[in-house]
Amino acid sequence: RRAFSTGVPLVVGGLALPRTSVAAGTESYADPASGASFSYPSGWIFNKKELDRSQAPLVIVASADNPSTNAFLAVNSIRGDYATLGSFGSPADVLVNLLPPAGTPGITSEVLLSASKGSTYEFDYKIAFDNGPTRHLRTVFGLVHDPNGSDFLVTLTAQAEEQSYAEAKDVLTAIVTSLKFA
């Protein structure tokens, strides 16, 4: 079993549902390196953030009406001997890297779903901050194996503040379930 970290702050989330498309009025993004793609509502703000040379840019889409309702795609190059998500451990092992450590002052978390669904690991969870809003996050992880020898860990997260989650749930679910692997 191998440990990993997404290298992304605590703003990550996901849920297991059938892979679908976001409804009409959508845009799509396909990562040129991994071929992984997802859809998001037209009118959402699209942004790419360069992180470091070891991973592709972080792609962020956010609601123009409420930018704290957003999603992001992180693509990390991995060694070819990571043949399955099981190389990283079970969903419970991976979850440890998503959540703040138990007992972290001012932060609590609640796991609603942690599951292996076919070729993905999927999570639905909340992170509460004493000095800020509770976030509801949905994250899906998957691997892309390129026949040319490049392998990638793909992470798509959709999130909203808990007070806005009921209104955003369907859109965030559609985004997360739209993830496709090349």
mmCIF file of N, CA and C in Angstrom, residues 59-151:
data_model
loop_
_atom_site.group_PDB
_atom_site.id
_atom_site.type_symbol
_atom_site.label_atom_id
_atom_site.label_comp_id
_atom_site.label_asym_id
_atom_site.label_seq_id
_atom_site.Cartn_x
_atom_site.Cartn_y
_atom_site.Cartn_z
ATOM 1 N N VAL A 59 -7.381 22.824 -12.657
ATOM 2 C CA VAL A 59 -8.472 23.447 -13.406
ATOM 3 C C VAL A 59 -9.619 23.678 -12.433
ATOM 4 N N ILE A 60 -10.053 24.928 -12.345
ATOM 5 C CA ILE A 60 -11.097 25.308 -11.403
ATOM 6 C C ILE A 60 -12.265 25.913 -12.170
ATOM 7 N N VAL A 61 -13.473 25.481 -11.862
ATOM 8 C CA VAL A 61 -14.684 26.105 -12.394
ATOM 9 C C VAL A 61 -15.528 26.518 -11.192
ATOM 10 N N ALA A 62 -16.106 27.712 -11.278
ATOM 11 C CA ALA A 62 -16.870 28.228 -10.140
ATOM 12 C C ALA A 62 -18.129 28.920 -10.622
ATOM 13 N N SER A 63 -19.170 28.799 -9.831
ATOM 14 C CA SER A 63 -20.414 29.488 -10.123
ATOM 15 C C SER A 63 -20.167 30.985 -10.144
ATOM 16 N N ALA A 64 -20.655 31.651 -11.176
ATOM 17 C CA ALA A 64 -20.515 33.109 -11.256
ATOM 18 C C ALA A 64 -21.354 33.780 -10.171
ATOM 19 N N ASP A 65 -22.452 33.137 -9.761
ATOM 20 C CA ASP A 65 -23.327 33.695 -8.734
ATOM 21 C C ASP A 65 -22.802 33.475 -7.316
ATOM 22 N N ASN A 66 -22.081 32.353 -7.116
ATOM 23 C CA ASN A 66 -21.584 32.007 -5.794
ATOM 24 C C ASN A 66 -20.259 31.260 -5.965
ATOM 25 N N PRO A 67 -19.134 31.980 -6.077
ATOM 26 C CA PRO A 67 -17.851 31.334 -6.359
ATOM 27 C C PRO A 67 -17.406 30.293 -5.332
ATOM 28 N N SER A 68 -18.017 30.288 -4.141
ATOM 29 C CA SER A 68 -17.655 29.237 -3.185
ATOM 30 C C SER A 68 -18.298 27.901 -3.553
ATOM 31 N N THR A 69 -19.194 27.909 -4.531
ATOM 32 C CA THR A 69 -19.705 26.677 -5.134
ATOM 33 C C THR A 69 -18.852 26.444 -6.365
ATOM 34 N N ASN A 70 -18.034 25.396 -6.329
ATOM 35 C CA ASN A 70 -17.048 25.215 -7.389
ATOM 36 C C ASN A 70 -16.640 23.767 -7.520
ATOM 37 N N ALA A 71 -15.811 23.521 -8.511
ATOM 38 C CA ALA A 71 -15.240 22.190 -8.729
ATOM 39 C C ALA A 71 -13.832 22.371 -9.251
ATOM 40 N N PHE A 72 -12.997 21.369 -9.006
ATOM 41 C CA PHE A 72 -11.660 21.433 -9.574
ATOM 42 C C PHE A 72 -11.176 20.053 -9.974
ATOM 43 N N LEU A 73 -10.334 20.068 -11.003
ATOM 44 C CA LEU A 73 -9.725 18.856 -11.529
ATOM 45 C C LEU A 73 -8.228 18.948 -11.287
ATOM 46 N N ALA A 74 -7.680 17.948 -10.613
ATOM 47 C CA ALA A 74 -6.241 17.852 -10.400
ATOM 48 C C ALA A 74 -5.751 16.577 -11.071
ATOM 49 N N VAL A 75 -4.707 16.695 -11.871
ATOM 50 C CA VAL A 75 -4.127 15.556 -12.577
ATOM 51 C C VAL A 75 -2.662 15.466 -12.174
ATOM 52 N N ASN A 76 -2.286 14.337 -11.610
ATOM 53 C CA ASN A 76 -0.916 14.129 -11.149
ATOM 54 C C ASN A 76 -0.279 12.975 -11.896
ATOM 55 N N SER A 77 0.934 13.168 -12.402
ATOM 56 C CA SER A 77 1.698 12.069 -12.989
ATOM 57 C C SER A 77 2.068 11.108 -11.877
ATOM 58 N N ILE A 78 1.970 9.824 -12.173
ATOM 59 C CA ILE A 78 2.364 8.807 -11.193
ATOM 60 C C ILE A 78 3.244 7.782 -11.879
ATOM 61 N N ARG A 79 3.964 7.009 -11.085
ATOM 62 C CA ARG A 79 4.799 5.944 -11.639
ATOM 63 C C ARG A 79 3.907 4.841 -12.194
ATOM 64 N N GLY A 80 4.392 4.167 -13.191
ATOM 65 C CA GLY A 80 3.634 3.121 -13.859
ATOM 66 C C GLY A 80 3.319 1.913 -13.008
ATOM 67 N N ASP A 81 4.008 1.743 -11.872
ATOM 68 C CA ASP A 81 3.716 0.575 -11.038
ATOM 69 C C ASP A 81 2.506 0.783 -10.132
ATOM 70 N N TYR A 82 1.841 1.927 -10.263
ATOM 71 C CA TYR A 82 0.561 2.154 -9.582
ATOM 72 C C TYR A 82 -0.530 1.661 -10.534
ATOM 73 N N ALA A 83 -0.701 0.357 -10.611
ATOM 74 C CA ALA A 83 -1.560 -0.244 -11.623
ATOM 75 C C ALA A 83 -3.049 -0.065 -11.343
ATOM 76 N N THR A 84 -3.406 0.034 -10.058
ATOM 77 C CA THR A 84 -4.805 0.187 -9.669
ATOM 78 C C THR A 84 -4.890 1.190 -8.522
ATOM 79 N N LEU A 85 -6.092 1.655 -8.243
ATOM 80 C CA LEU A 85 -6.252 2.523 -7.076
ATOM 81 C C LEU A 85 -5.871 1.784 -5.795
ATOM 82 N N GLY A 86 -5.993 0.472 -5.802
ATOM 83 C CA GLY A 86 -5.590 -0.318 -4.650
ATOM 84 C C GLY A 86 -4.116 -0.135 -4.298
ATOM 85 N N SER A 87 -3.309 0.318 -5.256
ATOM 86 C CA SER A 87 -1.900 0.612 -4.971
ATOM 87 C C SER A 87 -1.763 1.709 -3.928
ATOM 88 N N PHE A 88 -2.788 2.544 -3.798
ATOM 89 C CA PHE A 88 -2.791 3.624 -2.816
ATOM 90 C C PHE A 88 -3.431 3.186 -1.503
ATOM 91 N N GLY A 89 -3.984 1.986 -1.463
ATOM 92 C CA GLY A 89 -4.691 1.489 -0.295
ATOM 93 C C GLY A 89 -6.181 1.459 -0.559
ATOM 94 N N SER A 90 -6.921 1.174 0.468
ATOM 95 C CA SER A 90 -8.383 1.121 0.376
ATOM 96 C C SER A 90 -8.953 2.536 0.372
ATOM 97 N N PRO A 91 -10.253 2.687 0.086
ATOM 98 C CA PRO A 91 -10.855 4.017 0.214
ATOM 99 C C PRO A 91 -10.624 4.622 1.605
ATOM 100 N N ALA A 92 -10.666 3.803 2.645
ATOM 101 C CA ALA A 92 -10.430 4.317 4.003
ATOM 102 C C ALA A 92 -9.005 4.854 4.139
ATOM 103 N N ASP A 93 -8.030 4.189 3.506
ATOM 104 C CA ASP A 93 -6.644 4.668 3.546
ATOM 105 C C ASP A 93 -6.509 6.010 2.824
ATOM 106 N N VAL A 94 -7.172 6.133 1.689
ATOM 107 C CA VAL A 94 -7.114 7.372 0.917
ATOM 108 C C VAL A 94 -7.824 8.496 1.663
ATOM 109 N N LEU A 95 -8.927 8.174 2.304
ATOM 110 C CA LEU A 95 -9.704 9.168 3.041
ATOM 111 C C LEU A 95 -8.861 9.874 4.100
ATOM 112 N N VAL A 96 -7.947 9.150 4.700
ATOM 113 C CA VAL A 96 -7.063 9.738 5.714
ATOM 114 C C VAL A 96 -6.304 10.932 5.143
ATOM 115 N N ASN A 97 -5.993 10.896 3.852
ATOM 116 C CA ASN A 97 -5.266 11.996 3.218
ATOM 117 C C ASN A 97 -6.175 13.147 2.793
ATOM 118 N N LEU A 98 -7.470 12.925 2.752
ATOM 119 C CA LEU A 98 -8.410 13.983 2.382
ATOM 120 C C LEU A 98 -8.830 14.829 3.581
ATOM 121 N N LEU A 99 -8.949 14.190 4.714
ATOM 122 C CA LEU A 99 -9.487 14.856 5.897
ATOM 123 C C LEU A 99 -8.368 15.371 6.794
ATOM 124 N N PRO A 100 -8.656 16.422 7.542
ATOM 125 C CA PRO A 100 -7.667 16.862 8.531
ATOM 126 C C PRO A 100 -7.518 15.778 9.599
ATOM 127 N N PRO A 101 -6.335 15.651 10.172
ATOM 128 C CA PRO A 101 -6.166 14.636 11.218
ATOM 129 C C PRO A 101 -7.141 14.848 12.373
ATOM 130 N N ALA A 102 -7.618 13.754 12.922
ATOM 131 C CA ALA A 102 -8.520 13.839 14.085
ATOM 132 C C ALA A 102 -7.837 14.653 15.175
ATOM 133 N N GLY A 103 -8.603 15.499 15.817
ATOM 134 C CA GLY A 103 -8.057 16.322 16.884
ATOM 135 C C GLY A 103 -7.417 17.620 16.428
ATOM 136 N N THR A 104 -7.459 17.904 15.100
ATOM 137 C CA THR A 104 -6.926 19.177 14.619
ATOM 138 C C THR A 104 -7.755 20.301 15.237
ATOM 139 N N PRO A 105 -7.114 21.220 15.953
ATOM 140 C CA PRO A 105 -7.868 22.294 16.601
ATOM 141 C C PRO A 105 -8.679 23.120 15.598
ATOM 142 N N GLY A 106 -9.954 23.333 15.934
ATOM 143 C CA GLY A 106 -10.813 24.194 15.132
ATOM 144 C C GLY A 106 -11.394 23.580 13.878
ATOM 145 N N ILE A 107 -11.135 22.279 13.643
ATOM 146 C CA ILE A 107 -11.623 21.625 12.424
ATOM 147 C C ILE A 107 -12.206 20.265 12.790
ATOM 148 N N THR A 108 -13.411 19.980 12.272
ATOM 149 C CA THR A 108 -14.002 18.658 12.426
ATOM 150 C C THR A 108 -14.477 18.186 11.055
ATOM 151 N N SER A 109 -14.634 16.886 10.911
ATOM 152 C CA SER A 109 -15.096 16.346 9.626
ATOM 153 C C SER A 109 -16.112 15.245 9.854
ATOM 154 N N GLU A 110 -16.911 15.025 8.833
ATOM 155 C CA GLU A 110 -17.934 13.972 8.859
ATOM 156 C C GLU A 110 -17.924 13.281 7.512
ATOM 157 N N VAL A 111 -17.757 11.968 7.498
ATOM 158 C CA VAL A 111 -17.751 11.187 6.272
ATOM 159 C C VAL A 111 -19.150 10.653 6.033
ATOM 160 N N LEU A 112 -19.705 10.952 4.859
ATOM 161 C CA LEU A 112 -21.026 10.476 4.482
ATOM 162 C C LEU A 112 -20.944 9.267 3.565
ATOM 163 N N LEU A 113 -19.871 9.186 2.760
ATOM 164 C CA LEU A 113 -19.659 8.061 1.840
ATOM 165 C C LEU A 113 -18.177 7.910 1.584
ATOM 166 N N SER A 114 -17.712 6.681 1.633
ATOM 167 C CA SER A 114 -16.337 6.321 1.276
ATOM 168 C C SER A 114 -16.443 4.968 0.601
ATOM 169 N N ALA A 115 -16.230 4.921 -0.735
ATOM 170 C CA ALA A 115 -16.513 3.685 -1.445
ATOM 171 C C ALA A 115 -15.622 3.489 -2.656
ATOM 172 N N SER A 116 -15.417 2.224 -2.984
ATOM 173 C CA SER A 116 -14.785 1.839 -4.236
ATOM 174 C C SER A 116 -15.917 1.515 -5.195
ATOM 175 N N LYS A 117 -15.965 2.235 -6.316
ATOM 176 C CA LYS A 117 -17.035 2.038 -7.301
ATOM 177 C C LYS A 117 -16.385 1.720 -8.639
ATOM 178 N N GLY A 118 -16.257 0.448 -8.955
ATOM 179 C CA GLY A 118 -15.610 0.061 -10.207
ATOM 180 C C GLY A 118 -14.166 0.516 -10.217
ATOM 181 N N SER A 119 -13.826 1.408 -11.123
ATOM 182 C CA SER A 119 -12.445 1.871 -11.261
ATOM 183 C C SER A 119 -12.203 3.203 -10.558
ATOM 184 N N THR A 120 -13.107 3.603 -9.667
ATOM 185 C CA THR A 120 -12.932 4.869 -8.949
ATOM 186 C C THR A 120 -13.103 4.680 -7.450
ATOM 187 N N TYR A 121 -12.545 5.630 -6.707
ATOM 188 C CA TYR A 121 -12.839 5.791 -5.296
ATOM 189 C C TYR A 121 -13.670 7.050 -5.198
ATOM 190 N N GLU A 122 -14.747 6.991 -4.428
ATOM 191 C CA GLU A 122 -15.656 8.121 -4.352
ATOM 192 C C GLU A 122 -15.986 8.452 -2.903
ATOM 193 N N PHE A 123 -16.048 9.753 -2.632
ATOM 194 C CA PHE A 123 -16.216 10.233 -1.272
ATOM 195 C C PHE A 123 -17.221 11.375 -1.221
ATOM 196 N N ASP A 124 -17.972 11.423 -0.148
ATOM 197 C CA ASP A 124 -18.886 12.526 0.157
ATOM 198 C C ASP A 124 -18.624 12.851 1.618
ATOM 199 N N TYR A 125 -18.259 14.095 1.917
ATOM 200 C CA TYR A 125 -17.896 14.430 3.289
ATOM 201 C C TYR A 125 -18.050 15.916 3.546
ATOM 202 N N LYS A 126 -17.992 16.260 4.831
ATOM 203 C CA LYS A 126 -18.095 17.653 5.257
ATOM 204 C C LYS A 126 -16.889 17.987 6.114
ATOM 205 N N ILE A 127 -16.439 19.215 5.999
ATOM 206 C CA ILE A 127 -15.380 19.720 6.860
ATOM 207 C C ILE A 127 -15.886 21.020 7.474
ATOM 208 N N ALA A 128 -15.886 21.062 8.800
ATOM 209 C CA ALA A 128 -16.377 22.233 9.536
ATOM 210 C C ALA A 128 -15.196 22.943 10.188
ATOM 211 N N PHE A 129 -15.211 24.257 10.095
ATOM 212 C CA PHE A 129 -14.172 25.100 10.666
ATOM 213 C C PHE A 129 -14.802 25.978 11.746
ATOM 214 N N ASP A 130 -14.153 26.062 12.899
ATOM 215 C CA ASP A 130 -14.672 26.921 13.964
ATOM 216 C C ASP A 130 -14.783 28.371 13.513
ATOM 217 N N ASN A 131 -13.854 28.804 12.663
ATOM 218 C CA ASN A 131 -13.824 30.208 12.251
ATOM 219 C C ASN A 131 -14.264 30.409 10.803
ATOM 220 N N GLY A 132 -15.086 29.505 10.287
ATOM 221 C CA GLY A 132 -15.546 29.652 8.906
ATOM 222 C C GLY A 132 -16.683 28.701 8.615
ATOM 223 N N PRO A 133 -17.196 28.770 7.396
ATOM 224 C CA PRO A 133 -18.352 27.935 7.047
ATOM 225 C C PRO A 133 -17.981 26.460 6.894
ATOM 226 N N THR A 134 -18.961 25.611 7.142
ATOM 227 C CA THR A 134 -18.811 24.181 6.876
ATOM 228 C C THR A 134 -18.864 23.976 5.375
ATOM 229 N N ARG A 135 -17.955 23.154 4.848
ATOM 230 C CA ARG A 135 -17.900 22.823 3.420
ATOM 231 C C ARG A 135 -18.438 21.416 3.223
ATOM 232 N N HIS A 136 -19.233 21.215 2.157
ATOM 233 C CA HIS A 136 -19.709 19.886 1.780
ATOM 234 C C HIS A 136 -18.987 19.544 0.492
ATOM 235 N N LEU A 137 -18.235 18.441 0.508
ATOM 236 C CA LEU A 137 -17.344 18.086 -0.587
ATOM 237 C C LEU A 137 -17.659 16.713 -1.148
ATOM 238 N N ARG A 138 -17.459 16.576 -2.448
ATOM 239 C CA ARG A 138 -17.645 15.304 -3.142
ATOM 240 C C ARG A 138 -16.424 15.105 -4.032
ATOM 241 N N THR A 139 -15.715 13.996 -3.856
ATOM 242 C CA THR A 139 -14.476 13.755 -4.595
ATOM 243 C C THR A 139 -14.524 12.393 -5.265
ATOM 244 N N VAL A 140 -13.992 12.327 -6.457
ATOM 245 C CA VAL A 140 -13.820 11.049 -7.159
ATOM 246 C C VAL A 140 -12.365 10.975 -7.641
ATOM 247 N N PHE A 141 -11.736 9.805 -7.410
ATOM 248 C CA PHE A 141 -10.374 9.531 -7.859
ATOM 249 C C PHE A 141 -10.419 8.417 -8.891
ATOM 250 N N GLY A 142 -9.571 8.511 -9.894
ATOM 251 C CA GLY A 142 -9.415 7.441 -10.866
ATOM 252 C C GLY A 142 -8.029 7.483 -11.465
ATOM 253 N N LEU A 143 -7.641 6.394 -12.120
ATOM 254 C CA LEU A 143 -6.340 6.314 -12.782
ATOM 255 C C LEU A 143 -6.528 6.299 -14.284
ATOM 256 N N VAL A 144 -5.590 6.923 -14.977
ATOM 257 C CA VAL A 144 -5.538 6.872 -16.435
ATOM 258 C C VAL A 144 -4.191 6.270 -16.802
ATOM 259 N N HIS A 145 -4.223 5.185 -17.576
ATOM 260 C CA HIS A 145 -2.999 4.545 -18.064
ATOM 261 C C HIS A 145 -2.864 4.840 -19.546
ATOM 262 N N ASP A 146 -1.825 5.559 -19.893
ATOM 263 C CA ASP A 146 -1.542 5.916 -21.281
ATOM 264 C C ASP A 146 -0.673 4.821 -21.902
ATOM 265 N N PRO A 147 -1.028 4.321 -23.084
ATOM 266 C CA PRO A 147 -0.218 3.275 -23.716
ATOM 267 C C PRO A 147 1.222 3.719 -23.980
ATOM 268 N N ASN A 148 1.460 5.024 -24.013
ATOM 269 C CA ASN A 148 2.818 5.537 -24.245
ATOM 270 C C ASN A 148 3.642 5.575 -22.965
ATOM 271 N N GLY A 149 3.081 5.116 -21.850
ATOM 272 C CA GLY A 149 3.836 5.015 -20.619
ATOM 273 C C GLY A 149 3.578 6.101 -19.597
ATOM 274 N N SER A 150 2.726 7.051 -19.883
ATOM 275 C CA SER A 150 2.397 8.091 -18.907
ATOM 276 C C SER A 150 1.150 7.666 -18.149
ATOM 277 N N ASP A 151 1.241 7.669 -16.847
ATOM 278 C CA ASP A 151 0.102 7.301 -16.010
ATOM 279 C C ASP A 151 -0.253 8.473 -15.114
#
